[in-house]
Short mmCIF file of C-alpha atoms and ligand atoms in Angstrom, two decimals:
data_model
loop_
_atom_site.label_atom_id
_atom_site.label_comp_id
_atom_site.label_asym_id
_atom_site.label_seq_id
_atom_site.Cartn_x
_atom_site.Cartn_y
_atom_site.Cartn_z
CA MET J 1 40.43 10.62 244.87
CA PHE J 2 43.02 11.93 242.41
CA SER J 3 45.65 9.48 243.57
CA VAL J 4 43.21 6.58 243.38
CA LEU J 5 42.61 7.60 239.77
CA LEU J 6 46.35 7.73 239.09
CA THR J 7 46.83 4.30 240.59
CA LEU J 8 44.00 2.99 238.42
CA ILE J 9 45.54 4.52 235.29
CA SER J 10 48.97 3.10 236.08
CA LEU J 11 47.41 -0.35 236.67
CA ILE J 12 45.69 -0.21 233.32
CA MET J 13 48.87 0.93 231.58
CA GLN J 14 50.89 -1.65 233.51
CA THR J 15 54.26 -0.41 232.36
CA ASP J 16 56.54 1.59 234.51
CA TYR J 17 59.56 3.56 233.31
CA LYS J 18 62.44 2.34 235.47
CA LEU J 19 66.18 2.88 235.74
CA ILE J 20 67.98 -0.29 234.70
CA SER J 21 69.80 -0.42 238.08
CA HIS J 22 66.34 -0.76 239.71
CA ILE J 23 65.11 -3.72 237.72
CA LEU J 24 68.07 -6.09 237.57
CA ASP J 25 66.61 -8.33 240.26
CA LYS J 26 64.83 -11.66 240.11
CA LYS J 27 61.98 -10.26 242.14
CA ASN J 28 60.86 -8.15 239.15
CA ILE J 29 60.44 -11.20 236.88
CA GLY J 30 57.05 -11.08 235.22
CA SER J 31 56.69 -7.25 235.42
CA ASN J 32 55.93 -5.14 232.41
CA LEU J 33 58.54 -2.39 232.29
CA GLU J 34 59.84 0.46 230.26
CA ILE J 35 63.51 1.32 230.05
CA ARG J 36 65.20 4.25 228.29
CA GLY J 37 68.85 4.46 227.36
CA TRP J 38 71.47 3.95 224.69
CA LEU J 39 72.27 0.91 222.67
CA LYS J 40 75.73 -0.44 223.47
CA THR J 41 75.79 -3.57 221.33
CA LYS J 42 73.57 -5.60 219.05
CA ARG J 43 73.96 -9.21 218.09
CA ASP J 44 71.64 -10.94 215.59
CA SER J 45 70.96 -14.62 215.67
CA LYS J 46 68.17 -16.62 213.93
CA GLY J 47 65.62 -13.84 213.56
CA ILE J 48 66.26 -12.52 217.09
CA SER J 49 68.35 -9.51 218.08
CA PHE J 50 70.13 -9.30 221.42
CA LEU J 51 70.54 -5.73 222.43
CA ASN J 52 72.60 -4.51 225.34
CA ILE J 53 71.12 -1.30 226.61
CA ASN J 54 72.61 1.01 229.18
CA ASP J 55 71.12 4.08 230.80
CA GLY J 56 74.13 4.96 232.93
CA SER J 57 72.51 3.94 236.20
CA CYS J 58 74.83 0.97 236.50
CA LEU J 59 77.63 -0.71 234.68
CA ALA J 60 75.94 -3.88 233.43
CA GLY J 61 73.05 -2.54 231.44
CA ILE J 62 70.32 -4.98 230.44
CA GLN J 63 69.95 -7.52 227.72
CA VAL J 64 66.90 -6.95 225.56
CA ILE J 65 65.56 -9.68 223.30
CA ALA J 66 63.81 -8.37 220.21
CA ASP J 67 62.19 -10.80 217.80
CA SER J 68 61.29 -10.11 214.20
CA ILE J 69 57.68 -9.20 215.09
CA VAL J 70 58.91 -6.25 217.23
CA LEU J 71 61.59 -5.31 214.80
CA ASN J 72 59.26 -5.31 211.82
CA ASN J 73 56.86 -2.93 213.53
CA TYR J 74 58.70 0.12 212.28
CA GLN J 75 60.22 0.61 208.84
CA SER J 76 63.34 2.35 209.99
CA LEU J 77 64.01 0.41 213.16
CA ARG J 78 66.39 -2.16 211.81
CA ALA J 79 68.52 0.49 210.16
CA ASP J 80 68.56 2.85 213.11
CA LEU J 81 69.31 0.23 215.73
CA THR J 82 73.00 0.86 215.81
CA THR J 83 75.53 1.35 218.61
CA GLY J 84 74.96 4.68 220.33
CA CYS J 85 71.34 5.26 219.31
CA SER J 86 68.98 6.28 222.09
CA LEU J 87 65.85 4.31 222.55
CA ARG J 88 62.90 3.24 224.63
CA VAL J 89 61.90 -0.35 225.16
CA LEU J 90 58.70 -1.63 226.59
CA GLY J 91 58.61 -5.29 227.50
CA ARG J 92 58.29 -8.01 230.05
CA LEU J 93 61.12 -8.95 232.37
CA VAL J 94 61.89 -12.60 232.20
CA LYS J 95 64.43 -15.00 233.70
CA SER J 96 67.49 -15.13 231.49
CA PRO J 97 68.42 -18.56 230.29
CA ALA J 98 71.89 -17.35 229.40
CA LYS J 99 74.87 -17.00 231.70
CA GLY J 100 76.02 -13.58 232.83
CA GLN J 101 72.69 -12.11 233.80
CA GLU J 102 69.73 -13.14 235.93
CA VAL J 103 67.05 -11.32 233.98
CA GLU J 104 66.43 -9.97 230.53
CA LEU J 105 63.72 -7.87 228.92
CA LYS J 106 61.61 -9.41 226.18
CA ALA J 107 60.75 -6.39 224.03
CA GLU J 108 57.21 -5.70 222.98
CA GLU J 109 57.77 -2.25 221.59
CA ILE J 110 60.91 -0.27 220.70
CA THR J 111 61.07 3.38 219.83
CA ILE J 112 64.21 5.24 218.76
CA TYR J 113 64.68 8.69 220.23
CA GLY J 114 67.69 9.53 218.13
CA PRO J 115 69.87 7.51 215.79
CA ALA J 116 73.67 7.39 215.85
CA PRO J 117 74.78 6.55 212.32
CA ALA J 118 77.40 3.82 212.28
CA THR J 119 79.31 5.65 209.52
CA ASP J 120 79.83 8.58 211.83
CA TYR J 121 79.54 7.71 215.51
CA PRO J 122 83.08 7.75 216.96
CA LEU J 123 82.41 5.24 219.76
CA GLN J 124 82.01 1.99 217.86
CA LYS J 125 82.21 -1.18 219.89
CA LYS J 126 85.91 -1.77 220.36
CA ARG J 127 88.50 -0.76 222.90
CA HIS J 128 89.60 2.82 222.32
CA SER J 129 92.79 4.25 223.75
CA PHE J 130 92.44 6.68 226.65
CA GLU J 131 94.18 9.18 224.52
CA PHE J 132 91.58 9.00 221.78
CA LEU J 133 88.77 9.14 224.35
CA ARG J 134 90.26 12.34 225.77
CA SER J 135 89.83 13.88 222.36
CA ILE J 136 86.07 13.27 222.61
CA SER J 137 85.51 14.22 226.22
CA HIS J 138 81.83 14.93 225.50
CA LEU J 139 81.19 11.33 224.33
CA ARG J 140 83.56 9.36 226.52
CA PRO J 141 81.17 9.20 229.52
CA ARG J 142 79.31 6.61 227.43
CA THR J 143 82.23 4.13 227.77
CA ASN J 144 82.34 1.66 230.60
CA THR J 145 85.52 3.06 232.09
CA LEU J 146 84.46 6.71 232.17
CA SER J 147 80.95 5.96 233.39
CA ALA J 148 82.23 3.69 236.14
CA MET J 149 84.76 6.36 237.12
CA THR J 150 82.06 9.01 237.18
CA ARG J 151 79.76 7.00 239.42
CA ILE J 152 82.64 6.35 241.85
CA ARG J 153 83.59 10.04 241.76
CA SER J 154 80.05 11.10 242.57
CA ARG J 155 79.73 8.55 245.41
CA LEU J 156 83.02 9.66 246.93
CA ALA J 157 82.10 13.31 246.74
CA GLN J 158 79.04 12.40 248.76
CA SER J 159 81.10 10.33 251.14
CA ILE J 160 83.40 13.24 251.83
CA HIS J 161 80.40 15.20 253.05
CA ASP J 162 79.28 12.18 255.11
CA PHE J 163 82.69 11.89 256.78
CA PHE J 164 82.82 15.46 257.79
CA ARG J 165 79.25 15.51 258.97
CA ASN J 166 80.01 12.48 261.15
CA HIS J 167 82.91 14.41 262.63
CA ASP J 168 80.93 17.61 263.38
CA PHE J 169 82.40 19.75 260.61
CA TYR J 170 80.65 22.54 258.82
CA GLN J 171 81.14 23.04 255.10
CA ILE J 172 82.39 26.48 254.05
CA HIS J 173 82.09 27.73 250.51
CA THR J 174 85.37 29.56 250.12
CA PRO J 175 85.69 31.97 247.19
CA VAL J 176 86.94 30.90 243.78
CA ILE J 177 88.12 34.42 243.03
CA THR J 178 90.74 35.61 245.46
CA THR J 179 93.33 38.28 246.03
CA SER J 180 95.65 36.24 248.22
CA ASP J 181 98.20 33.85 246.83
CA CYS J 182 98.13 30.97 249.29
CA GLU J 183 101.28 29.21 248.21
CA GLY J 184 103.24 32.29 247.23
CA ALA J 185 104.21 30.34 244.13
CA GLY J 186 102.91 32.76 241.53
CA GLU J 187 101.24 30.04 239.55
CA MET J 188 97.85 31.68 239.41
CA PHE J 189 95.34 32.48 236.68
CA THR J 190 94.54 36.16 236.54
CA VAL J 191 90.88 37.16 236.70
CA THR J 192 90.16 40.36 234.83
CA SER J 193 87.34 42.13 233.03
CA LEU J 194 89.78 44.35 231.19
CA ASP J 195 89.67 44.07 227.44
CA LEU J 196 92.93 42.31 226.75
CA SER J 197 92.60 42.84 223.02
CA LYS J 198 93.20 46.52 223.67
CA PRO J 199 96.37 46.49 225.69
CA ASP J 200 97.04 50.26 225.38
CA GLY J 201 95.37 53.43 226.40
CA GLU J 202 92.37 53.49 228.65
CA HIS J 203 92.20 49.71 229.07
CA ASN J 204 95.82 49.05 229.82
CA PRO J 205 95.59 45.59 231.40
CA LEU J 206 98.43 46.31 233.77
CA ASP J 207 96.50 49.14 235.41
CA TYR J 208 94.44 47.12 237.83
CA SER J 209 92.84 50.24 239.29
CA HIS J 210 90.66 50.16 236.14
CA ASP J 211 89.93 46.48 236.60
CA PHE J 212 86.77 44.96 237.99
CA PHE J 213 87.99 44.60 241.58
CA GLY J 214 90.34 47.58 241.42
CA CYS J 215 93.25 45.30 242.21
CA PRO J 216 94.85 42.13 240.83
CA ALA J 217 92.65 39.06 241.37
CA SER J 218 93.05 35.44 240.47
CA LEU J 219 91.49 32.02 240.62
CA THR J 220 92.16 30.40 243.94
CA VAL J 221 94.97 27.85 244.43
CA SER J 222 93.58 26.81 247.81
CA GLY J 223 90.71 27.77 250.13
CA GLN J 224 92.87 27.28 253.21
CA LEU J 225 93.47 30.85 254.31
CA GLU J 226 89.76 31.68 254.13
CA ALA J 227 88.89 28.34 255.82
CA GLU J 228 91.20 29.28 258.68
CA ALA J 229 89.08 32.37 259.37
CA TYR J 230 86.02 30.19 259.70
CA ALA J 231 87.82 27.47 261.74
CA LEU J 232 88.63 30.22 264.21
CA ALA J 233 84.94 30.83 264.60
CA LEU J 234 83.14 27.53 263.97
CA GLY J 235 85.84 25.15 265.23
CA ARG J 236 85.85 22.52 262.52
CA VAL J 237 85.22 23.42 258.91
CA TYR J 238 86.05 22.11 255.49
CA THR J 239 85.91 23.37 251.96
CA PHE J 240 85.54 21.19 248.89
CA GLY J 241 85.74 22.90 245.55
CA PRO J 242 87.67 23.57 242.40
CA THR J 243 91.22 24.99 242.63
CA PHE J 244 93.38 26.31 239.83
CA ARG J 245 97.13 26.21 239.17
CA ALA J 246 98.76 27.65 236.18
CA GLU J 247 101.80 25.45 236.59
CA ASN J 248 103.14 24.11 233.35
CA SER J 249 103.42 20.49 234.46
CA HIS J 250 102.73 17.83 231.85
CA THR J 251 102.47 14.92 234.31
CA SER J 252 99.93 12.25 234.93
CA ARG J 253 99.11 13.80 238.35
CA HIS J 254 98.65 17.47 237.62
CA LEU J 255 95.65 19.39 236.25
CA ALA J 256 95.25 23.13 235.82
CA GLU J 257 91.77 22.82 237.38
CA PHE J 258 91.26 20.21 240.08
CA TRP J 259 89.10 19.65 243.15
CA MET J 260 90.47 19.81 246.64
CA VAL J 261 89.08 18.87 250.03
CA GLU J 262 90.41 21.09 252.74
CA PRO J 263 89.52 20.65 256.36
CA GLU J 264 90.69 23.13 258.93
CA MET J 265 90.40 22.48 262.65
CA SER J 266 90.84 24.66 265.70
CA PHE J 267 92.52 23.04 268.68
CA PHE J 268 94.18 20.34 266.49
CA ASP J 269 97.90 19.72 266.51
CA LEU J 270 99.88 17.87 263.86
CA ASP J 271 99.17 14.47 265.31
CA ASN J 272 95.43 15.17 265.29
CA ASP J 273 95.79 16.35 261.76
CA MET J 274 97.53 13.14 260.65
CA ASP J 275 94.91 11.02 262.44
CA LEU J 276 92.10 12.82 260.62
CA ALA J 277 93.85 12.46 257.25
CA GLU J 278 94.36 8.73 257.81
CA ASN J 279 90.76 8.22 258.94
CA LEU J 280 89.42 10.15 255.99
CA ILE J 281 91.27 8.05 253.44
CA LYS J 282 90.20 4.82 255.16
CA PHE J 283 86.60 5.99 255.27
CA LEU J 284 86.59 6.78 251.58
CA VAL J 285 88.25 3.50 250.56
CA LYS J 286 85.68 1.65 252.68
CA ALA J 287 82.87 3.63 250.96
CA VAL J 288 84.13 2.43 247.58
CA PHE J 289 84.08 -1.21 248.76
CA GLU J 290 80.61 -0.83 250.21
CA GLN J 291 78.85 1.42 247.71
CA CYS J 292 80.63 0.95 244.36
CA ARG J 293 80.97 -2.83 244.25
CA GLU J 294 80.12 -3.30 240.61
CA ASP J 295 82.28 -0.43 239.32
CA LEU J 296 85.18 -1.43 241.60
CA ASP J 297 85.03 -4.97 240.21
CA PHE J 298 85.30 -3.52 236.73
CA PHE J 299 88.47 -1.56 237.60
CA CYS J 300 90.00 -4.60 239.36
CA ARG J 301 89.40 -6.74 236.28
CA PHE J 302 90.23 -4.42 233.43
CA ILE J 303 92.40 -1.57 234.73
CA ASP J 304 94.55 -2.79 237.64
CA LYS J 305 94.67 -6.42 238.70
CA SER J 306 96.38 -5.50 242.02
CA LEU J 307 93.82 -2.81 242.92
CA ARG J 308 91.87 -4.76 245.49
CA LYS J 309 95.04 -5.77 247.29
CA LYS J 310 96.25 -2.16 247.30
CA LEU J 311 92.93 -0.85 248.71
CA ASN J 312 92.72 -3.61 251.33
CA ALA J 313 96.24 -2.75 252.50
CA VAL J 314 95.01 0.81 253.23
CA LEU J 315 92.15 -0.45 255.36
CA LYS J 316 94.11 -3.08 257.29
CA ASN J 317 97.23 -1.31 258.37
CA ASP J 318 98.12 1.91 260.20
CA PHE J 319 99.85 4.35 257.90
CA THR J 320 103.57 4.43 258.46
CA ARG J 321 104.68 7.78 259.97
CA ILE J 322 108.25 8.95 259.52
CA SER J 323 109.97 12.30 259.74
CA TYR J 324 111.38 13.98 256.71
CA GLY J 325 114.87 13.34 258.12
CA GLU J 326 114.16 9.62 258.40
CA ALA J 327 112.75 9.61 254.88
CA VAL J 328 115.89 11.27 253.52
CA ASN J 329 118.08 8.69 255.29
CA LEU J 330 116.05 5.83 253.85
CA LEU J 331 116.33 7.32 250.36
CA LEU J 332 120.12 7.76 250.78
CA LYS J 333 120.48 4.18 252.07
CA SER J 334 118.50 2.82 249.11
CA ARG J 335 121.44 3.57 246.83
CA ARG J 336 119.02 4.20 244.02
CA ASN J 337 119.98 6.34 241.10
CA PHE J 338 117.25 8.94 241.44
CA ALA J 339 116.95 11.56 238.70
CA TYR J 340 116.88 14.14 241.52
CA PRO J 341 119.78 13.48 243.91
CA VAL J 342 118.78 13.20 247.56
CA ALA J 343 120.09 15.41 250.32
CA TRP J 344 118.58 16.93 253.46
CA GLY J 345 116.77 20.07 252.40
CA ILE J 346 115.51 18.95 248.93
CA ASP J 347 111.81 18.82 248.18
CA LEU J 348 110.79 15.20 247.80
CA GLN J 349 110.07 14.42 244.16
CA ALA J 350 107.49 11.99 242.82
CA GLU J 351 110.21 9.30 242.38
CA HIS J 352 111.20 9.62 246.01
CA GLU J 353 107.64 9.57 247.27
CA ARG J 354 106.87 6.51 245.20
CA PHE J 355 109.97 4.71 246.34
CA LEU J 356 108.90 5.17 249.94
CA ALA J 357 105.23 4.24 249.53
CA GLU J 358 105.47 1.61 246.77
CA GLU J 359 108.75 -0.12 247.27
CA TYR J 360 109.97 0.44 250.80
CA PHE J 361 106.82 0.48 252.95
CA LYS J 362 104.47 -0.99 250.36
CA GLY J 363 101.61 1.07 251.73
CA PRO J 364 100.59 4.59 252.77
CA VAL J 365 103.31 6.71 254.42
CA ILE J 366 102.93 10.01 256.25
CA VAL J 367 106.10 12.13 256.18
CA PHE J 368 106.27 14.95 258.68
CA ALA J 369 108.54 17.76 259.86
CA TYR J 370 109.84 19.10 256.53
CA PRO J 371 112.54 21.77 256.22
CA LYS J 372 110.93 25.21 256.48
CA SER J 373 112.72 26.38 253.33
CA ILE J 374 110.62 24.15 251.07
CA LYS J 375 107.26 24.85 252.72
CA PRO J 376 104.88 27.86 252.73
CA PHE J 377 105.00 30.63 255.28
CA TYR J 378 101.91 29.61 257.27
CA MET J 379 103.26 26.33 258.60
CA ARG J 380 104.15 26.19 262.30
CA LEU J 381 107.85 26.45 263.04
CA ASN J 382 109.20 23.59 265.11
CA ASP J 383 111.51 24.19 268.13
CA ASP J 384 114.60 23.21 266.07
CA ASN J 385 113.99 26.39 264.01
CA LYS J 386 114.79 24.38 260.92
CA THR J 387 111.65 22.34 260.30
CA VAL J 388 107.93 23.03 260.28
CA ALA J 389 104.96 21.01 261.49
CA ALA J 390 104.07 19.84 257.96
CA MET J 391 102.87 16.44 256.84
CA ASP J 392 102.37 14.85 253.49
CA VAL J 393 100.43 11.60 252.92
CA LEU J 394 101.99 9.44 250.22
CA LEU J 395 100.17 6.57 248.53
CA PRO J 396 101.56 3.72 246.44
CA GLY J 397 101.12 4.49 242.72
CA ILE J 398 100.22 8.09 243.39
CA GLY J 399 102.81 9.76 245.58
CA GLU J 400 101.48 12.81 247.45
CA ILE J 401 97.73 12.77 247.87
CA ILE J 402 97.52 15.07 250.93
CA GLY J 403 99.61 18.03 252.07
CA GLY J 404 98.86 19.54 255.44
CA SER J 405 100.24 21.22 258.47
CA GLN J 406 99.72 22.71 261.85
CA ARG J 407 99.46 26.43 261.18
CA GLU J 408 101.62 29.07 262.76
CA GLU J 409 99.27 30.57 265.32
CA ARG J 410 101.88 32.88 266.97
CA LEU J 411 101.86 36.38 265.55
CA GLU J 412 105.55 37.04 266.08
CA GLN J 413 106.73 33.79 264.46
CA LEU J 414 104.30 34.24 261.63
CA THR J 415 105.43 37.79 260.71
CA ALA J 416 109.09 36.67 261.03
CA ARG J 417 108.45 33.82 258.57
CA MET J 418 106.65 36.13 256.21
CA ALA J 419 109.58 38.50 256.21
CA GLU J 420 111.91 35.56 255.48
CA CYS J 421 109.71 34.57 252.54
CA ALA J 422 109.59 38.17 251.29
CA ILE J 423 105.84 38.31 251.70
CA ASN J 424 104.31 41.71 252.05
CA THR J 425 102.43 41.63 255.40
CA ALA J 426 100.29 44.53 254.20
CA ASP J 427 98.51 42.07 251.88
CA TYR J 428 97.76 39.72 254.76
CA GLU J 429 96.58 42.07 257.53
CA TRP J 430 93.29 40.16 257.75
CA TYR J 431 95.22 36.86 258.10
CA LEU J 432 97.35 38.37 260.85
CA ASP J 433 94.20 39.60 262.66
CA LEU J 434 93.35 35.90 263.17
CA ARG J 435 96.54 35.77 265.30
CA ARG J 436 95.94 39.12 266.95
CA TYR J 437 92.46 38.31 268.17
CA GLY J 438 91.74 35.06 269.90
CA THR J 439 94.39 32.94 268.15
CA VAL J 440 94.35 29.20 268.79
CA PRO J 441 96.46 26.22 267.74
CA HIS J 442 94.94 24.87 264.55
CA ALA J 443 95.73 22.56 261.69
CA GLY J 444 94.40 21.36 258.37
CA PHE J 445 95.27 19.70 255.07
CA GLY J 446 94.40 19.56 251.40
CA LEU J 447 93.46 16.33 249.71
CA GLY J 448 93.55 16.20 245.90
CA PHE J 449 90.23 14.69 244.94
CA GLU J 450 91.40 13.50 241.50
CA ARG J 451 94.41 11.79 242.97
CA LEU J 452 92.00 9.95 245.29
CA ILE J 453 89.93 8.81 242.30
CA GLN J 454 93.13 7.71 240.58
CA PHE J 455 94.00 5.65 243.63
CA VAL J 456 90.65 3.87 243.97
CA THR J 457 90.18 3.20 240.27
CA GLY J 458 93.76 2.41 239.29
CA LEU J 459 93.52 4.82 236.40
CA THR J 460 97.08 6.05 235.83
CA ASN J 461 96.32 9.38 234.16
CA ILE J 462 94.66 12.18 236.08
CA ARG J 463 93.00 13.36 232.82
CA ASP J 464 90.76 10.28 232.98
CA VAL J 465 89.31 10.89 236.44
CA ILE J 466 87.67 14.24 235.80
CA PRO J 467 84.94 14.90 233.25
CA PHE J 468 86.61 17.68 231.27
CA PRO J 469 90.32 17.90 232.11
CA ARG J 470 92.14 21.22 231.78
CA THR J 471 95.84 20.96 231.14
CA PRO J 472 98.38 23.27 229.50
CA GLY J 473 97.27 23.86 225.92
CA ARG J 474 94.00 22.01 226.33
CA ALA J 475 90.61 23.35 227.43
CA GLU J 476 88.43 23.12 224.37
CA ILE J 477 86.18 20.16 223.65
CA SER J 478 86.94 18.78 220.17
CA SER J 479 84.61 16.77 218.04
CA GLY J 480 87.33 14.14 217.68
CA LYS J 481 86.71 13.97 213.99
CA ALA J 482 90.18 15.12 213.02
CA GLU J 483 91.94 12.86 215.51
CA GLY J 484 89.61 9.88 215.21
P1 ATP E 501 102.68 18.28 244.03
O1 ATP E 501 103.99 18.40 244.81
O2 ATP E 501 102.24 16.87 243.81
O3 ATP E 501 102.66 19.12 242.78
P2 ATP E 501 101.72 20.26 245.86
O4 ATP E 501 102.59 19.95 246.99
O5 ATP E 501 102.02 21.35 244.94
O6 ATP E 501 101.57 18.90 244.93
P3 ATP E 501 99.59 21.09 247.60
O7 ATP E 501 99.70 22.57 247.39
O8 ATP E 501 100.14 20.50 248.84
O9 ATP E 501 100.19 20.32 246.31
O10 ATP E 501 98.08 20.70 247.37
C1 ATP E 501 97.41 19.68 248.18
C2 ATP E 501 97.00 18.49 247.35
O11 ATP E 501 96.31 18.87 246.17
C3 ATP E 501 98.18 17.65 246.88
O12 ATP E 501 98.61 16.77 247.88
C4 ATP E 501 97.62 16.95 245.68
O13 ATP E 501 96.84 15.80 246.10
C5 ATP E 501 96.62 17.95 245.13
N1 ATP E 501 97.17 18.71 243.97
C6 ATP E 501 98.11 19.66 244.02
N2 ATP E 501 98.37 20.16 242.78
C7 ATP E 501 97.57 19.47 241.98
C8 ATP E 501 97.34 19.55 240.55
N3 ATP E 501 97.98 20.41 239.78
N4 ATP E 501 96.42 18.69 240.01
C9 ATP E 501 95.80 17.80 240.79
N5 ATP E 501 95.92 17.72 242.10
C10 ATP E 501 96.79 18.49 242.68
MN1 MN E 502 102.03 19.51 248.97
#
């Protein structure tokens, strides 16, 4: 009875609030609709205004035609109808006579929710530099580039869960606060509840026994070690969450807070690990083609003209797999003048990675068997005693997107490696237990989510593929007024 009444009421009212992405279709022509969003542009011509309104549900937005009758309805409407104002439009969807869109909305009523004074609103209709947009990170999602990036980012986060679900993985929520330093690199943010403004006396910040956890704690640099514990119980697990590194790198591929996807698999060796990494990247690129068509088109047109070719190359070909030794030989043979000279034993730098992926192989490359001296303690020692079962996936334009390895599952080898790396085993007794009780061969990797978004959008700076980037010296959100 109640629902019949509701249907009746909605029939009488005959307007439906809809997301713009849901109405941009010829089949809706003739419907009375209501849309809500923000005004992107306004163009006046012969007593008619053409408004482009976007509600974020898609890139295109909708063209609204407002004639003088509608515009004269409200005193303030003409003045308030400026770029950035929020509004509600009721009208009838009609076939668009103009090129560029199939349908448009003929307004019958317009209401402003909130104005955005043209004298003040920083996002006027013009192309702004990415740098300026970073200074107004609270407003930049209203630009085409950032909104398209955000939709792709959201879809891909979902696709990551789809991929692992398809492959029988369980998601593990590993802790953000940790007391184990996964990389042993000492680039961690300390977590404390001590009052750092009173460094002496009772609250001496160096006395961690007075601290919240009674010991030093930090923000995690990786969920891997904890994921290993769950892989050794549930078989195949992954964690997908924020990770933190206090490294002082001012590059276009490093953030202090970034998101990492870390699968960990029991009974996987390094080849299985590489196969999974390759399949994951292909799956995610395919998802962008299939689910983000409009936004991808935008990036191909305005950000990187070679993007489609680059993404297609990932889908079509097997990733090249070469050992670290082969990679070093190729780099030496290239006779390039690298800023970092090449020799067996060096850590590959961005310039080396990019030479391999961009110039030499012109596609994704997986480099495996790195010298143990440049890799963390938990990677499995190869029989040569010099290299470990590590692998990095390198992408053109990005360099390293994935770092992974088969883990050292043998207690004796693991403790020997820890001693070599001057790691105090007392801090890792729980980790060693995983080798003492029911150890199995296992492997995993970490994929940098932002680097993936960089790859599929062609955006060259990692600060533009995360909503609120954190980099050295920058975590606050500014109003942009000073910089504008
Ligand atoms: P790089 O050599 O590029 O600094 P890494 O070897 O230190 O990276 P890993 O510890 O292997 O990085 O982390 C796994 C993945 O996480 C990397 O392959 C990369 O995609 C991503 N990643 C690492 N550090 C950062 C960072 N500071 N900002 C964004 N992504 C990162
Ligand atoms: Mn790495």
